[in-house]
């Protein structure tokens, strides 16, 4: 019985000293908010990436990272990468969100889609026709 009690106490001590994933998520979210207020986008992205490690189901973080790369850092290749990662999380059957009255409202996926289109158009005018493009999660290859 004594060995079980010691193991119980040690396991309890470990649980008390090791924060849960939820605690890490909240801490990194607060850190990202602080960096946002301080207008430090690179540090904000790092905090968001750390948060994502502990909150893998929060796909909105990928959108936020892409948005920061696009708007604050004007790094379109990284913005495109994270926005595409976000779009890959879109449920297959979801194309539009509808409100109860049946009118179409923009979802975060629609916003990401428009951002990606803007990046692709900009890249097209800078670089020319890419060898392949991904539109609405479908791959198209250029015809030579």
XYZ file of N, CA and C in Angstrom:
432
model
N 0.820 -1.196 0.000
C 0.000 0.000 0.000
C 0.859 1.253 0.000
N 1.971 1.204 0.696
C 2.830 2.376 0.799
C 3.407 2.759 -0.565
N 3.769 1.762 -1.382
C 4.293 2.042 -2.710
C 3.234 2.714 -3.573
N 2.000 2.269 -3.453
C 0.911 2.888 -4.212
C 0.696 4.323 -3.771
N 0.796 4.590 -2.499
C 0.619 5.946 -1.977
C 1.736 6.848 -2.474
N 2.959 6.336 -2.500
C 4.082 7.133 -2.992
C 3.906 7.437 -4.484
N 3.517 6.439 -5.233
C 3.292 6.649 -6.669
C 2.165 7.643 -6.892
N 1.111 7.529 -6.105
C -0.001 8.473 -6.211
C 0.475 9.896 -5.939
N 1.250 10.065 -4.868
C 1.747 11.404 -4.513
C 2.673 11.961 -5.590
N 3.537 11.112 -6.134
C 4.440 11.580 -7.184
C 3.667 11.937 -8.458
N 2.699 11.141 -8.826
C 1.881 11.457 -9.996
C 1.113 12.758 -9.789
N 0.608 12.971 -8.588
C -0.105 14.211 -8.285
C 0.849 15.404 -8.370
N 2.065 15.235 -7.869
C 3.060 16.308 -7.937
C 3.393 16.651 -9.386
N 3.500 15.631 -10.217
C 3.791 15.864 -11.639
C 2.646 16.628 -12.290
N 1.403 16.226 -12.010
C 0.245 16.923 -12.584
C 0.187 18.379 -12.126
N 0.566 18.618 -10.894
C 0.511 19.981 -10.359
C 1.627 20.864 -10.905
N 2.766 20.269 -11.249
C 3.884 21.075 -11.736
C 3.945 21.177 -13.247
N 3.268 20.286 -13.954
C 3.255 20.321 -15.412
C 1.931 20.917 -15.874
N 1.982 22.091 -16.494
C 0.722 22.697 -16.960
C 0.033 21.839 -18.012
N -1.263 21.926 -18.055
C -2.041 21.209 -19.058
C -1.920 21.920 -20.399
N -2.334 21.230 -21.463
C -2.341 21.840 -22.791
C -3.219 23.088 -22.799
N -4.315 23.038 -22.078
C -5.217 24.191 -22.010
C -4.528 25.398 -21.372
N -3.707 25.146 -20.343
C -2.970 26.233 -19.702
C -1.972 26.847 -20.682
N -1.224 25.975 -21.388
C -0.283 26.484 -22.396
C -1.020 27.285 -23.470
N -2.151 26.768 -23.917
C -2.943 27.460 -24.927
C -3.304 28.862 -24.458
N -3.793 28.975 -23.249
C -4.182 30.283 -22.715
C -2.983 31.208 -22.550
N -1.862 30.666 -22.096
C -0.658 31.491 -21.925
C -0.156 32.020 -23.264
N -0.086 31.149 -24.265
C 0.399 31.594 -25.575
C -0.594 32.527 -26.262
N -1.872 32.330 -26.010
C -2.871 33.255 -26.552
C -2.670 34.640 -25.944
N -2.444 34.704 -24.650
C -2.176 35.982 -23.989
C -0.904 36.616 -24.502
N 0.131 35.804 -24.707
C 1.391 36.312 -25.234
C 1.203 36.874 -26.643
N 0.444 36.161 -27.479
C 0.168 36.640 -28.840
C -0.592 37.961 -28.793
N -1.542 38.082 -27.877
C -2.288 39.341 -27.727
C -1.367 40.483 -27.314
N -0.435 40.197 -26.411
C 0.524 41.227 -25.981
C 1.387 41.696 -27.151
N 1.882 40.738 -27.934
C 2.706 41.111 -29.090
C 1.885 41.857 -30.136
N 0.622 41.523 -30.263
C -0.253 42.246 -31.183
C -0.375 43.704 -30.739
N -0.628 43.907 -29.465
C -0.752 45.276 -28.936
C 0.556 46.045 -29.050
N 1.686 45.339 -28.923
C 3.003 45.971 -29.041
C 3.431 46.136 -30.490
N 2.595 45.692 -31.413
C 2.871 45.754 -32.848
C 4.183 45.044 -33.202
N 4.290 43.817 -32.707
C 5.448 42.965 -33.007
C 4.929 41.701 -33.698
N 4.677 41.803 -35.010
C 4.038 40.688 -35.719
C 4.864 39.402 -35.758
N 6.182 39.498 -35.863
C 6.999 38.278 -35.910
C 6.887 37.502 -34.597
N 6.942 38.226 -33.490
C 6.815 37.586 -32.186
C 5.395 37.056 -31.979
N 4.407 37.772 -32.503
C 3.027 37.323 -32.406
C 2.851 35.997 -33.144
N 3.442 35.898 -34.315
C 3.355 34.659 -35.086
C 3.989 33.506 -34.315
N 5.146 33.747 -33.697
C 5.801 32.683 -32.929
C 4.925 32.212 -31.777
N 4.278 33.152 -31.095
C 3.378 32.788 -29.994
C 2.181 31.997 -30.517
N 1.647 32.390 -31.673
C 0.517 31.674 -32.256
C 0.912 30.259 -32.688
N 2.123 30.111 -33.221
C 2.610 28.784 -33.601
C 2.760 27.889 -32.374
N 3.249 28.456 -31.281
C 3.350 27.691 -30.032
C 1.961 27.318 -29.528
N 1.033 28.246 -29.609
C -0.340 27.969 -29.189
C -0.925 26.828 -30.017
N -0.654 26.832 -31.311
C -1.193 25.805 -32.199
C -0.668 24.414 -31.850
N 0.556 24.339 -31.316
C 1.102 23.045 -30.896
C 0.217 22.387 -29.839
N -0.393 23.216 -28.995
C -1.203 22.705 -27.893
C -2.699 22.727 -28.197
N -3.074 23.348 -29.302
C -4.495 23.468 -29.659
C -4.658 23.195 -31.150
N -4.352 21.955 -31.569
C -4.334 21.574 -32.987
C -5.693 21.688 -33.672
N -6.769 21.730 -32.912
C -8.093 21.846 -33.521
C -8.511 23.286 -33.761
N -7.719 24.227 -33.305
C -8.026 25.645 -33.497
C -7.410 26.100 -34.825
N -8.060 25.727 -35.925
C -7.524 26.020 -37.255
C -7.555 27.505 -37.574
N -8.328 28.263 -36.848
C -8.384 29.709 -37.063
C -7.008 30.337 -36.827
N -6.182 29.702 -36.011
C -4.829 30.207 -35.778
C -4.033 30.239 -37.080
N -4.230 29.244 -37.942
C -3.540 29.214 -39.235
C -3.968 30.395 -40.093
N -5.264 30.702 -40.076
C -5.765 31.860 -40.809
C -5.134 33.137 -40.259
N -5.102 33.264 -38.941
C -4.545 34.467 -38.311
C -3.076 34.639 -38.668
N -2.324 33.560 -38.644
C -0.901 33.629 -39.008
C -0.761 34.070 -40.467
N -1.557 33.489 -41.354
C -1.520 33.890 -42.761
C -1.877 35.353 -42.947
N -2.889 35.806 -42.213
C -3.309 37.209 -42.299
C -2.196 38.146 -41.835
N -1.496 37.781 -40.766
C -0.403 38.621 -40.263
C 0.725 38.682 -41.289
N 1.074 37.516 -41.852
C 2.112 37.514 -42.890
C 1.698 38.387 -44.069
N 0.437 38.345 -44.448
C -0.028 39.114 -45.602
C -0.114 40.609 -45.285
N -0.753 40.960 -44.184
C -1.034 42.366 -43.905
C 0.119 43.108 -43.226
N 0.691 42.513 -42.202
C 1.701 43.220 -41.413
C 3.108 43.058 -41.971
N 3.432 41.859 -42.439
C 4.800 41.595 -42.893
C 4.943 41.593 -44.408
N 3.820 41.583 -45.123
C 3.799 41.564 -46.582
C 4.680 40.452 -47.155
N 4.649 39.308 -46.492
C 5.366 38.115 -46.933
C 4.330 37.188 -47.561
N 4.133 37.353 -48.857
C 3.044 36.657 -49.537
C 3.262 35.151 -49.647
N 4.488 34.704 -49.752
C 4.704 33.255 -49.869
C 4.349 32.555 -48.561
N 4.717 33.136 -47.434
C 4.343 32.533 -46.148
C 2.849 32.708 -45.878
N 2.307 33.847 -46.268
C 0.867 34.061 -46.106
C 0.110 32.989 -46.879
N 0.524 32.756 -48.107
C -0.123 31.747 -48.945
C -0.027 30.368 -48.301
N 1.139 30.036 -47.760
C 1.349 28.730 -47.127
C 0.348 28.512 -45.990
N 0.217 29.489 -45.093
C -0.660 29.304 -43.932
C -2.136 29.398 -44.306
N -2.458 30.225 -45.271
C -3.852 30.288 -45.710
C -4.258 28.987 -46.407
N -3.352 28.400 -47.174
C -3.638 27.108 -47.801
C -3.754 26.001 -46.757
N -2.920 26.062 -45.720
C -3.040 25.084 -44.632
C -4.412 25.222 -43.963
N -4.860 26.471 -43.781
C -6.173 26.708 -43.190
C -7.263 26.165 -44.108
N -7.173 26.441 -45.402
C -8.190 25.982 -46.346
C -8.267 24.455 -46.390
N -7.154 23.786 -46.150
C -7.135 22.326 -46.154
C -7.954 21.748 -44.997
N -8.273 22.559 -44.006
C -9.078 22.093 -42.870
C -10.576 22.258 -43.116
N -10.932 22.856 -44.237
C -12.350 23.091 -44.537
C -13.072 21.765 -44.755
N -14.194 21.582 -44.081
C -14.956 20.349 -44.317
C -15.341 20.236 -45.788
N -15.322 19.013 -46.320
C -15.574 18.805 -47.750
C -16.903 19.360 -48.217
N -17.937 19.180 -47.442
C -19.276 19.579 -47.878
C -19.535 21.062 -47.674
N -18.684 21.742 -46.932
C -18.936 23.156 -46.654
C -18.374 24.021 -47.781
N -19.235 24.703 -48.473
C -18.793 25.652 -49.489
C -19.191 27.059 -49.091
N -20.331 27.191 -48.437
C -20.811 28.496 -47.978
C -21.499 28.305 -46.640
N -21.519 29.354 -45.876
C -22.289 29.319 -44.641
C -23.585 30.064 -44.886
N -24.653 29.525 -44.390
C -25.944 30.182 -44.543
C -26.499 30.517 -43.177
N -27.133 31.653 -43.085
C -27.790 32.017 -41.838
C -29.185 31.398 -41.827
N -29.890 31.470 -40.712
C -31.208 30.815 -40.627
C -32.209 31.267 -41.693
N -32.101 32.490 -42.195
C -33.034 32.968 -43.215
C -32.663 32.463 -44.606
N -31.519 31.808 -44.731
C -31.131 31.237 -46.012
C -30.252 32.144 -46.861
N -29.923 33.326 -46.389
C -29.028 34.188 -47.159
C -27.590 33.782 -46.895
N -26.752 33.961 -47.858
C -25.357 33.545 -47.747
C -24.564 34.629 -47.040
N -23.797 34.217 -46.026
C -22.889 35.136 -45.352
C -21.472 34.598 -45.495
N -20.517 35.489 -45.433
C -19.119 35.089 -45.628
C -18.605 34.374 -44.383
N -17.954 33.244 -44.586
C -17.296 32.540 -43.494
C -15.808 32.856 -43.559
N -15.094 32.417 -42.552
C -13.656 32.635 -42.532
C -12.985 31.928 -43.704
N -13.538 30.809 -44.128
C -12.984 30.117 -45.294
C -13.172 30.941 -46.564
N -14.311 31.623 -46.681
C -14.529 32.478 -47.844
C -13.542 33.645 -47.839
N -13.287 34.194 -46.664
C -12.328 35.295 -46.539
C -10.934 34.799 -46.926
N -10.558 33.625 -46.431
C -9.247 33.062 -46.771
C -9.132 32.812 -48.267
N -10.214 32.346 -48.862
C -10.234 32.102 -50.308
C -9.985 33.398 -51.081
N -10.638 34.457 -50.663
C -10.432 35.760 -51.330
C -9.008 36.262 -51.131
N -8.458 36.063 -49.940
C -7.071 36.473 -49.695
C -6.109 35.686 -50.587
N -6.342 34.382 -50.697
C -5.487 33.557 -51.559
C -5.606 33.974 -53.017
N -6.796 34.285 -53.461
C -6.981 34.761 -54.836
C -6.196 36.048 -55.079
N -6.228 36.952 -54.099
C -5.489 38.207 -54.235
C -3.983 37.952 -54.311
N -3.495 37.017 -53.498
C -2.069 36.679 -53.526
C -1.707 36.060 -54.872
N -2.540 35.152 -55.350
C -2.263 34.496 -56.643
C -2.266 35.498 -57.792
N -3.200 36.436 -57.768
C -3.242 37.462 -58.821
C -1.987 38.314 -58.784
N -1.581 38.703 -57.584
C -0.371 39.507 -57.449
C 0.845 38.737 -57.946
N 0.949 37.472 -57.575
C 2.067 36.648 -58.030
C 2.035 36.460 -59.541
N 0.844 36.327 -60.111
C 0.708 36.166 -61.549
C 1.288 37.380 -62.277
N 0.956 38.573 -61.795
C 1.425 39.776 -62.476
C 2.908 40.035 -62.225
N 3.438 39.497 -61.158
C 4.874 39.651 -60.878
C 5.712 38.594 -61.580
N 5.226 37.340 -61.567
C 6.021 36.214 -62.023
C 5.549 35.668 -63.361
N 4.274 35.680 -63.604
C 3.715 35.080 -64.806
C 2.899 33.859 -64.446
N 2.635 33.038 -65.417
C 1.791 31.868 -65.219
C 2.562 30.816 -64.432
N 2.018 30.365 -63.304
C 2.686 29.297 -62.553
C 2.486 27.953 -63.251
N 3.343 26.994 -62.933
C 3.218 25.668 -63.551
C 1.985 24.932 -63.050
N 1.546 25.256 -61.838
C 0.303 24.685 -61.332
C -0.339 25.665 -60.356
N -1.657 25.558 -60.241
C -2.417 26.408 -59.328
C -3.412 25.544 -58.578
N -3.737 25.969 -57.368
C -4.760 25.284 -56.587
C -5.899 26.269 -56.390
N -7.053 25.923 -56.922
C -8.239 26.767 -56.810
C -9.345 25.907 -56.217
N -9.918 26.385 -55.127
C -10.976 25.633 -54.434
C -10.560 24.188 -54.165
N -9.332 24.033 -53.672
C -8.774 22.730 -53.306
C -8.630 21.774 -54.488
N -8.637 22.283 -55.729
C -8.407 21.464 -56.908
C -7.158 21.969 -57.599
N -6.309 21.028 -58.024
C -5.047 21.394 -58.666
C -5.209 21.474 -60.178
N -4.705 22.559 -60.757
C -4.729 22.765 -62.211
C -3.307 22.994 -62.688
N -2.943 22.352 -63.788
C -1.603 22.510 -64.359
C -1.694 23.391 -65.590
N -0.639 24.184 -65.796
C -0.598 25.097 -66.935
C -0.435 24.305 -68.232
N -1.075 24.799 -69.284
C -0.950 24.179 -70.601
C 0.148 24.923 -71.348
N 1.097 24.172 -71.859
C 2.213 24.800 -72.603
C 1.939 24.854 -74.064
